[in-house]
């Protein structure tokens, strides 16, 4: 049981990839701190994890784009558990933005704030605890960091996640802390459905592998990167998309 008694903090833990990742770590007997901006789905996800692990899950309702909330997330986690081993930066939003939009800067700042700025703030806030535990960070990016310029604010935010992951890995590697990123392909989560993208043809299992990528597929990759098996891996990006990028 590689995660027995390890403390794992997951943002966006109320739904989609974050929820699937929380379930995986609950099965591996990790002690969980789940963060989400929505209290209702956070409660449901935490209760599911508690049923799996028979252990209390720390629920933190917070907006990761707000610096005060970021500080509180780390403070509350350390107060509860006294340590932090793994930070999974998963919270994210999508949104259509074009260069013709009247409120372009507001939309841009909103998406960048949640998808990228939050990771910078959380990485700094968590660093001391991760250095102490020789822990690691897994950032959830997207295939949009690599290809496809639709929804430019989203693509820019995820490209930023890739570069930040490498820079943070370099800064933290002398202290024994690893930082990696996963790049999922399109999946029918709430994020895609709310963005009105849930019915795009590419989502219907038409990727080269002829199967839809599932949140569990991403969760397994996150868990591998967070584990001791990945002890030599840092500053790396892993695509998990059923081959989607091969055709885009
Ligand atoms: N679904 C996809 O196709 C896809 C593809 C590639 C990457 N991703 C990335 O995966 C991550 C998770 O997305 P998902 O697809 O599971 O979507 P999701 O909407 O199911 O999950 C995102 C979670 O983040 C939470 N959240 C949103 N804003 C927040 C904030 N400001 N503070 C705290 N929590 C907040 C939401 O409430 C939600 O529970 C995102 O970073 C997304 O960009 C998703």
mmCIF file of C-alpha atoms and ligand atoms in Angstrom:
data_model
loop_
_atom_site.group_PDB
_atom_site.id
_atom_site.type_symbol
_atom_site.label_atom_id
_atom_site.label_comp_id
_atom_site.label_asym_id
_atom_site.label_seq_id
_atom_site.Cartn_x
_atom_site.Cartn_y
_atom_site.Cartn_z
ATOM 1 C CA UNK A 1 0.000 0.000 0.000
ATOM 2 C CA UNK A 2 2.307 2.762 -1.273
ATOM 3 C CA UNK A 3 0.049 5.621 -0.165
ATOM 4 C CA UNK A 4 -0.832 4.365 3.296
ATOM 5 C CA UNK A 5 -0.784 7.428 5.606
ATOM 6 C CA UNK A 6 0.413 9.711 2.803
ATOM 7 C CA UNK A 7 -1.429 13.032 2.666
ATOM 8 C CA UNK A 8 -2.770 13.841 -0.790
ATOM 9 C CA UNK A 9 -4.335 17.219 -1.612
ATOM 10 C CA UNK A 10 -6.471 17.363 -4.768
ATOM 11 C CA UNK A 11 -7.975 20.559 -6.163
ATOM 12 C CA UNK A 12 -11.106 20.214 -8.254
ATOM 13 C CA UNK A 13 -11.769 17.054 -6.248
ATOM 14 C CA UNK A 14 -15.548 17.397 -6.523
ATOM 15 C CA UNK A 15 -15.954 16.204 -10.080
ATOM 16 C CA UNK A 16 -14.430 14.668 -13.202
ATOM 17 C CA UNK A 17 -10.712 13.864 -13.177
ATOM 18 C CA UNK A 18 -10.260 15.232 -9.635
ATOM 19 C CA UNK A 19 -13.052 13.026 -8.316
ATOM 20 C CA UNK A 20 -11.707 9.925 -10.100
ATOM 21 C CA UNK A 21 -8.236 10.685 -8.735
ATOM 22 C CA UNK A 22 -9.613 11.072 -5.215
ATOM 23 C CA UNK A 23 -11.301 7.659 -5.537
ATOM 24 C CA UNK A 24 -8.052 6.035 -6.636
ATOM 25 C CA UNK A 25 -6.090 7.512 -3.737
ATOM 26 C CA UNK A 26 -8.873 6.554 -1.310
ATOM 27 C CA UNK A 27 -8.545 2.944 -2.493
ATOM 28 C CA UNK A 28 -4.799 3.240 -1.855
ATOM 29 C CA UNK A 29 -5.508 4.328 1.759
ATOM 30 C CA UNK A 30 -4.154 7.861 1.374
ATOM 31 C CA UNK A 31 -5.343 10.572 3.756
ATOM 32 C CA UNK A 32 -7.211 12.993 1.525
ATOM 33 C CA UNK A 33 -7.775 16.741 1.462
ATOM 34 C CA UNK A 34 -10.224 17.608 -1.309
ATOM 35 C CA UNK A 35 -10.732 21.155 -2.542
ATOM 36 C CA UNK A 36 -13.542 22.474 -4.710
ATOM 37 C CA UNK A 37 -15.359 25.737 -5.270
ATOM 38 C CA UNK A 38 -18.697 23.871 -5.127
ATOM 39 C CA UNK A 39 -19.621 22.607 -1.673
ATOM 40 C CA UNK A 40 -22.360 20.241 -2.936
ATOM 41 C CA UNK A 41 -20.245 18.114 -5.260
ATOM 42 C CA UNK A 42 -17.301 18.275 -2.867
ATOM 43 C CA UNK A 43 -19.451 16.755 -0.117
ATOM 44 C CA UNK A 44 -20.658 13.949 -2.379
ATOM 45 C CA UNK A 45 -17.164 13.140 -3.659
ATOM 46 C CA UNK A 46 -15.696 13.180 -0.129
ATOM 47 C CA UNK A 47 -18.455 10.898 1.157
ATOM 48 C CA UNK A 48 -17.749 8.392 -1.640
ATOM 49 C CA UNK A 49 -14.058 8.424 -0.737
ATOM 50 C CA UNK A 50 -14.877 7.935 2.947
ATOM 51 C CA UNK A 51 -16.971 4.875 2.047
ATOM 52 C CA UNK A 52 -14.017 3.464 0.093
ATOM 53 C CA UNK A 53 -11.240 4.201 2.600
ATOM 54 C CA UNK A 54 -13.261 4.137 5.857
ATOM 55 C CA UNK A 55 -11.252 7.246 6.756
ATOM 56 C CA UNK A 56 -12.382 10.859 7.228
ATOM 57 C CA UNK A 57 -11.730 13.120 4.241
ATOM 58 C CA UNK A 58 -10.900 16.799 4.757
ATOM 59 C CA UNK A 59 -13.228 18.968 2.633
ATOM 60 C CA UNK A 60 -12.089 22.490 1.792
ATOM 61 C CA UNK A 61 -14.502 24.747 -0.067
ATOM 62 C CA UNK A 62 -12.260 27.294 -1.756
ATOM 63 C CA UNK A 63 -11.605 29.212 -4.946
ATOM 64 C CA UNK A 64 -8.089 28.315 -6.096
ATOM 65 C CA UNK A 65 -7.832 31.546 -8.077
ATOM 66 C CA UNK A 66 -7.903 33.564 -4.826
ATOM 67 C CA UNK A 67 -4.580 33.875 -3.017
ATOM 68 C CA UNK A 68 -6.159 34.017 0.446
ATOM 69 C CA UNK A 69 -8.012 30.791 -0.304
ATOM 70 C CA UNK A 70 -4.784 29.163 -1.472
ATOM 71 C CA UNK A 71 -3.059 30.038 1.813
ATOM 72 C CA UNK A 72 -6.067 28.687 3.732
ATOM 73 C CA UNK A 73 -6.032 25.417 1.727
ATOM 74 C CA UNK A 74 -2.466 24.664 2.782
ATOM 75 C CA UNK A 75 -2.908 25.909 6.371
ATOM 76 C CA UNK A 76 -6.037 23.827 6.961
ATOM 77 C CA UNK A 77 -4.434 20.713 5.432
ATOM 78 C CA UNK A 78 -1.304 21.019 7.584
ATOM 79 C CA UNK A 79 -3.386 21.725 10.683
ATOM 80 C CA UNK A 80 -5.427 18.572 10.070
ATOM 81 C CA UNK A 81 -2.685 16.160 8.997
ATOM 82 C CA UNK A 82 0.639 17.809 9.973
ATOM 83 C CA UNK A 83 2.200 16.984 6.603
ATOM 84 C CA UNK A 84 1.663 17.025 2.844
ATOM 85 C CA UNK A 85 3.028 14.387 0.448
ATOM 86 C CA UNK A 86 1.249 14.954 -2.870
ATOM 87 C CA UNK A 87 -0.398 18.002 -4.436
ATOM 88 C CA UNK A 88 -2.613 17.339 -7.467
ATOM 89 C CA UNK A 89 -3.494 20.608 -9.192
ATOM 90 C CA UNK A 90 -6.613 19.570 -11.091
ATOM 91 C CA UNK A 91 -9.182 22.385 -10.737
ATOM 92 C CA UNK A 92 -9.827 23.985 -14.093
ATOM 93 C CA UNK A 93 -12.360 25.759 -16.271
ATOM 94 C CA UNK A 94 -12.985 26.041 -19.982
ATOM 95 C CA UNK A 95 -14.510 28.895 -21.956
ATOM 96 C CA UNK A 96 -14.797 30.095 -25.514
ATOM 97 C CA UNK A 97 -12.897 33.353 -26.045
ATOM 98 C CA UNK A 98 -12.090 35.063 -29.355
ATOM 99 C CA UNK A 99 -10.045 38.174 -30.088
ATOM 100 C CA UNK A 100 -13.323 39.920 -31.032
ATOM 101 C CA UNK A 101 -14.919 39.561 -27.590
ATOM 102 C CA UNK A 102 -15.771 42.866 -25.833
ATOM 103 C CA UNK A 103 -14.816 41.568 -22.412
ATOM 104 C CA UNK A 104 -11.771 39.671 -23.633
ATOM 105 C CA UNK A 105 -9.467 40.614 -20.725
ATOM 106 C CA UNK A 106 -12.004 39.655 -18.077
ATOM 107 C CA UNK A 107 -12.541 36.239 -19.697
ATOM 108 C CA UNK A 108 -8.807 35.755 -20.235
ATOM 109 C CA UNK A 109 -7.950 36.655 -16.626
ATOM 110 C CA UNK A 110 -10.679 34.379 -15.310
ATOM 111 C CA UNK A 111 -9.442 31.312 -17.198
ATOM 112 C CA UNK A 112 -5.768 32.043 -16.556
ATOM 113 C CA UNK A 113 -6.534 32.686 -12.879
ATOM 114 C CA UNK A 114 -8.100 29.273 -12.303
ATOM 115 C CA UNK A 115 -6.026 27.155 -14.698
ATOM 116 C CA UNK A 116 -2.536 28.607 -14.287
ATOM 117 C CA UNK A 117 -2.167 31.332 -11.645
ATOM 118 C CA UNK A 118 -3.630 29.013 -9.008
ATOM 119 C CA UNK A 119 -0.906 26.437 -9.696
ATOM 120 C CA UNK A 120 1.812 29.018 -9.157
ATOM 121 C CA UNK A 121 0.293 30.138 -5.865
ATOM 122 C CA UNK A 122 -0.398 26.596 -4.635
ATOM 123 C CA UNK A 123 3.076 25.403 -5.578
ATOM 124 C CA UNK A 124 4.673 28.172 -3.563
ATOM 125 C CA UNK A 125 2.323 27.739 -0.609
ATOM 126 C CA UNK A 126 2.899 23.963 -0.535
ATOM 127 C CA UNK A 127 6.657 23.994 -1.165
ATOM 128 C CA UNK A 128 7.925 23.988 2.423
ATOM 129 C CA UNK A 129 5.712 21.035 3.393
ATOM 130 C CA UNK A 130 6.605 19.112 0.218
ATOM 131 C CA UNK A 131 10.322 19.714 0.776
ATOM 132 C CA UNK A 132 9.945 18.321 4.275
ATOM 133 C CA UNK A 133 8.137 15.184 3.066
ATOM 134 C CA UNK A 134 10.181 14.872 -0.178
ATOM 135 C CA UNK A 135 6.807 14.843 -1.849
ATOM 136 C CA UNK A 136 5.664 15.718 -5.331
ATOM 137 C CA UNK A 137 3.216 17.656 -7.483
ATOM 138 C CA UNK A 138 1.116 16.494 -10.442
ATOM 139 C CA UNK A 139 -0.398 19.240 -12.581
ATOM 140 C CA UNK A 140 -3.364 18.541 -14.850
ATOM 141 C CA UNK A 141 -2.708 20.205 -18.188
ATOM 142 C CA UNK A 142 -4.340 19.246 -21.510
ATOM 143 C CA UNK A 143 -3.549 18.145 -25.064
ATOM 144 C CA UNK A 144 -4.457 21.763 -25.851
ATOM 145 C CA UNK A 145 -1.034 22.690 -24.446
ATOM 146 C CA UNK A 146 0.408 20.961 -27.525
ATOM 147 C CA UNK A 147 -1.974 21.428 -30.428
ATOM 148 C CA UNK A 148 -5.207 23.034 -31.543
ATOM 149 C CA UNK A 149 -5.647 26.750 -31.040
ATOM 150 C CA UNK A 150 -9.401 26.730 -30.408
ATOM 151 C CA UNK A 151 -10.506 28.558 -27.226
ATOM 152 C CA UNK A 152 -7.249 30.493 -27.056
ATOM 153 C CA UNK A 153 -7.448 31.427 -23.367
ATOM 154 C CA UNK A 154 -7.723 27.751 -22.433
ATOM 155 C CA UNK A 155 -4.900 26.718 -24.780
ATOM 156 C CA UNK A 156 -2.655 29.510 -23.507
ATOM 157 C CA UNK A 157 -3.366 28.589 -19.892
ATOM 158 C CA UNK A 158 -2.481 24.933 -20.491
ATOM 159 C CA UNK A 159 0.672 25.783 -22.474
ATOM 160 C CA UNK A 160 1.610 27.895 -19.449
ATOM 161 C CA UNK A 161 1.028 24.924 -17.163
ATOM 162 C CA UNK A 162 3.553 22.930 -19.195
ATOM 163 C CA UNK A 163 6.283 25.556 -18.909
ATOM 164 C CA UNK A 164 5.506 26.228 -15.249
ATOM 165 C CA UNK A 165 5.695 22.498 -14.513
ATOM 166 C CA UNK A 166 9.217 22.373 -15.927
ATOM 167 C CA UNK A 167 10.341 25.545 -14.157
ATOM 168 C CA UNK A 168 8.937 24.396 -10.813
ATOM 169 C CA UNK A 169 10.544 20.972 -11.299
ATOM 170 C CA UNK A 170 13.911 22.649 -11.819
ATOM 171 C CA UNK A 171 13.517 24.897 -8.770
ATOM 172 C CA UNK A 172 12.357 22.084 -6.500
ATOM 173 C CA UNK A 173 14.544 19.196 -7.709
ATOM 174 C CA UNK A 174 17.553 20.101 -5.499
ATOM 175 C CA UNK A 175 15.153 19.681 -2.568
ATOM 176 C CA UNK A 176 13.975 16.220 -3.652
ATOM 177 C CA UNK A 177 10.536 17.376 -4.796
ATOM 178 C CA UNK A 178 9.282 16.201 -8.204
ATOM 179 C CA UNK A 179 6.807 18.094 -10.424
ATOM 180 C CA UNK A 180 5.117 16.531 -13.464
ATOM 181 C CA UNK A 181 2.112 17.111 -15.689
ATOM 182 C CA UNK A 182 -0.547 14.963 -17.331
ATOM 183 C CA UNK A 183 -2.136 16.034 -20.613
ATOM 184 C CA UNK A 184 -5.565 14.423 -21.053
ATOM 185 C CA UNK A 185 -7.451 14.374 -24.326
ATOM 186 C CA UNK A 186 -11.128 15.329 -24.609
ATOM 187 C CA UNK A 187 -13.451 13.644 -22.118
ATOM 188 C CA UNK A 188 -17.130 14.108 -21.355
ATOM 189 C CA UNK A 189 -16.782 15.687 -17.934
ATOM 190 C CA UNK A 190 -18.776 18.632 -16.542
ATOM 191 C CA UNK A 191 -16.082 20.968 -17.867
ATOM 192 C CA UNK A 192 -16.690 19.900 -21.467
ATOM 193 C CA UNK A 193 -20.453 19.741 -21.093
ATOM 194 C CA UNK A 194 -20.665 23.251 -19.564
ATOM 195 C CA UNK A 195 -18.414 24.569 -22.308
ATOM 196 C CA UNK A 196 -20.909 23.198 -24.857
ATOM 197 C CA UNK A 197 -18.292 20.793 -26.215
ATOM 198 C CA UNK A 198 -19.778 17.575 -24.879
ATOM 199 C CA UNK A 199 -21.182 16.450 -28.203
ATOM 200 C CA UNK A 200 -18.185 17.077 -30.448
ATOM 201 C CA UNK A 201 -17.560 14.049 -32.734
ATOM 202 C CA UNK A 202 -13.996 13.606 -31.427
ATOM 203 C CA UNK A 203 -15.481 12.762 -28.052
ATOM 204 C CA UNK A 204 -17.362 9.710 -29.271
ATOM 205 C CA UNK A 205 -14.528 7.205 -29.170
ATOM 206 C CA UNK A 206 -13.203 8.167 -32.588
ATOM 207 C CA UNK A 207 -9.641 8.600 -31.353
ATOM 208 C CA UNK A 208 -7.141 6.212 -33.001
ATOM 209 C CA UNK A 209 -7.517 3.715 -30.158
ATOM 210 C CA UNK A 210 -11.312 3.715 -30.755
ATOM 211 C CA UNK A 211 -12.127 4.194 -27.113
ATOM 212 C CA UNK A 212 -13.006 7.302 -25.159
ATOM 213 C CA UNK A 213 -10.424 8.337 -22.621
ATOM 214 C CA UNK A 214 -11.972 8.017 -19.167
ATOM 215 C CA UNK A 215 -11.285 10.028 -16.049
ATOM 216 C CA UNK A 216 -10.019 6.809 -14.426
ATOM 217 C CA UNK A 217 -7.344 6.518 -17.147
ATOM 218 C CA UNK A 218 -6.017 9.936 -16.168
ATOM 219 C CA UNK A 219 -6.307 9.165 -12.452
ATOM 220 C CA UNK A 220 -4.135 6.056 -12.864
ATOM 221 C CA UNK A 221 -1.445 8.081 -14.603
ATOM 222 C CA UNK A 222 -1.591 10.744 -11.876
ATOM 223 C CA UNK A 223 -1.207 8.060 -9.232
ATOM 224 C CA UNK A 224 1.775 6.518 -11.026
ATOM 225 C CA UNK A 225 3.527 9.899 -11.242
ATOM 226 C CA UNK A 226 2.808 10.574 -7.570
ATOM 227 C CA UNK A 227 4.197 7.196 -6.548
ATOM 228 C CA UNK A 228 7.701 6.033 -5.684
ATOM 229 C CA UNK A 229 7.728 4.124 -9.010
ATOM 230 C CA UNK A 230 8.184 7.523 -10.704
ATOM 231 C CA UNK A 231 11.116 8.498 -8.445
ATOM 232 C CA UNK A 232 13.339 9.433 -11.396
ATOM 233 C CA UNK A 233 10.696 11.414 -13.272
ATOM 234 C CA UNK A 234 10.441 15.168 -12.929
ATOM 235 C CA UNK A 235 9.594 18.029 -15.270
ATOM 236 C CA UNK A 236 7.886 15.537 -17.600
ATOM 237 C CA UNK A 237 4.595 15.644 -19.448
ATOM 238 C CA UNK A 238 2.464 12.591 -20.154
ATOM 239 C CA UNK A 239 -0.266 12.594 -22.797
ATOM 240 C CA UNK A 240 -3.283 10.370 -22.087
ATOM 241 C CA UNK A 241 -5.665 10.734 -25.022
ATOM 242 C CA UNK A 242 -6.200 7.458 -26.876
ATOM 243 C CA UNK A 243 -4.028 8.822 -29.668
ATOM 244 C CA UNK A 244 -6.125 12.000 -30.187
ATOM 245 C CA UNK A 245 -3.015 14.182 -30.651
ATOM 246 C CA UNK A 246 -1.731 11.940 -33.433
ATOM 247 C CA UNK A 247 -4.521 13.301 -35.639
ATOM 248 C CA UNK A 248 -4.652 16.928 -34.431
HETATM 249 N N1 LIG B 1 -12.587 17.143 -19.726
HETATM 250 C C1 LIG B 1 -11.636 17.248 -20.611
HETATM 251 O O1 LIG B 1 -11.862 16.985 -21.794
HETATM 252 C C2 LIG B 1 -10.251 17.679 -20.207
HETATM 253 C C3 LIG B 1 -9.215 17.496 -21.133
HETATM 254 C C4 LIG B 1 -7.934 17.911 -20.779
HETATM 255 C C5 LIG B 1 -7.704 18.492 -19.557
HETATM 256 N N2 LIG B 1 -8.723 18.661 -18.675
HETATM 257 C C6 LIG B 1 -8.407 19.310 -17.406
HETATM 258 O O2 LIG B 1 -8.762 18.458 -16.342
HETATM 259 C C7 LIG B 1 -9.002 19.240 -15.178
HETATM 260 C C8 LIG B 1 -10.286 18.763 -14.535
HETATM 261 O O3 LIG B 1 -11.345 19.004 -15.417
HETATM 262 P P1 LIG B 1 -12.559 17.994 -15.616
HETATM 263 O O4 LIG B 1 -12.630 17.701 -17.055
HETATM 264 O O5 LIG B 1 -12.474 16.900 -14.642
HETATM 265 O O6 LIG B 1 -13.774 18.972 -15.323
HETATM 266 P P2 LIG B 1 -14.805 19.078 -14.107
HETATM 267 O O7 LIG B 1 -15.580 20.310 -14.366
HETATM 268 O O8 LIG B 1 -15.551 17.812 -13.967
HETATM 269 O O9 LIG B 1 -13.864 19.260 -12.848
HETATM 270 C C9 LIG B 1 -13.261 20.498 -12.514
HETATM 271 C C10 LIG B 1 -13.484 20.747 -11.049
HETATM 272 O O10 LIG B 1 -12.811 21.958 -10.692
HETATM 273 C C11 LIG B 1 -13.676 22.724 -9.858
HETATM 274 N N3 LIG B 1 -13.316 24.141 -9.952
HETATM 275 C C12 LIG B 1 -13.541 24.971 -11.000
HETATM 276 N N4 LIG B 1 -13.098 26.201 -10.710
HETATM 277 C C13 LIG B 1 -12.578 26.145 -9.464
HETATM 278 C C14 LIG B 1 -11.977 27.107 -8.611
HETATM 279 N N5 LIG B 1 -11.827 28.376 -8.987
HETATM 280 N N6 LIG B 1 -11.555 26.704 -7.381
HETATM 281 C C15 LIG B 1 -11.724 25.429 -6.984
HETATM 282 N N7 LIG B 1 -12.299 24.482 -7.744
HETATM 283 C C16 LIG B 1 -12.717 24.836 -8.969
HETATM 284 C C17 LIG B 1 -15.065 22.438 -10.394
HETATM 285 O O11 LIG B 1 -16.089 22.768 -9.464
HETATM 286 C C18 LIG B 1 -14.978 20.957 -10.719
HETATM 287 O O12 LIG B 1 -15.339 20.161 -9.615
HETATM 288 C C19 LIG B 1 -9.031 20.697 -15.635
HETATM 289 O O13 LIG B 1 -7.811 21.317 -15.306
HETATM 290 C C20 LIG B 1 -9.182 20.581 -17.147
HETATM 291 O O14 LIG B 1 -8.656 21.681 -17.816
HETATM 292 C C21 LIG B 1 -9.983 18.254 -18.975
#
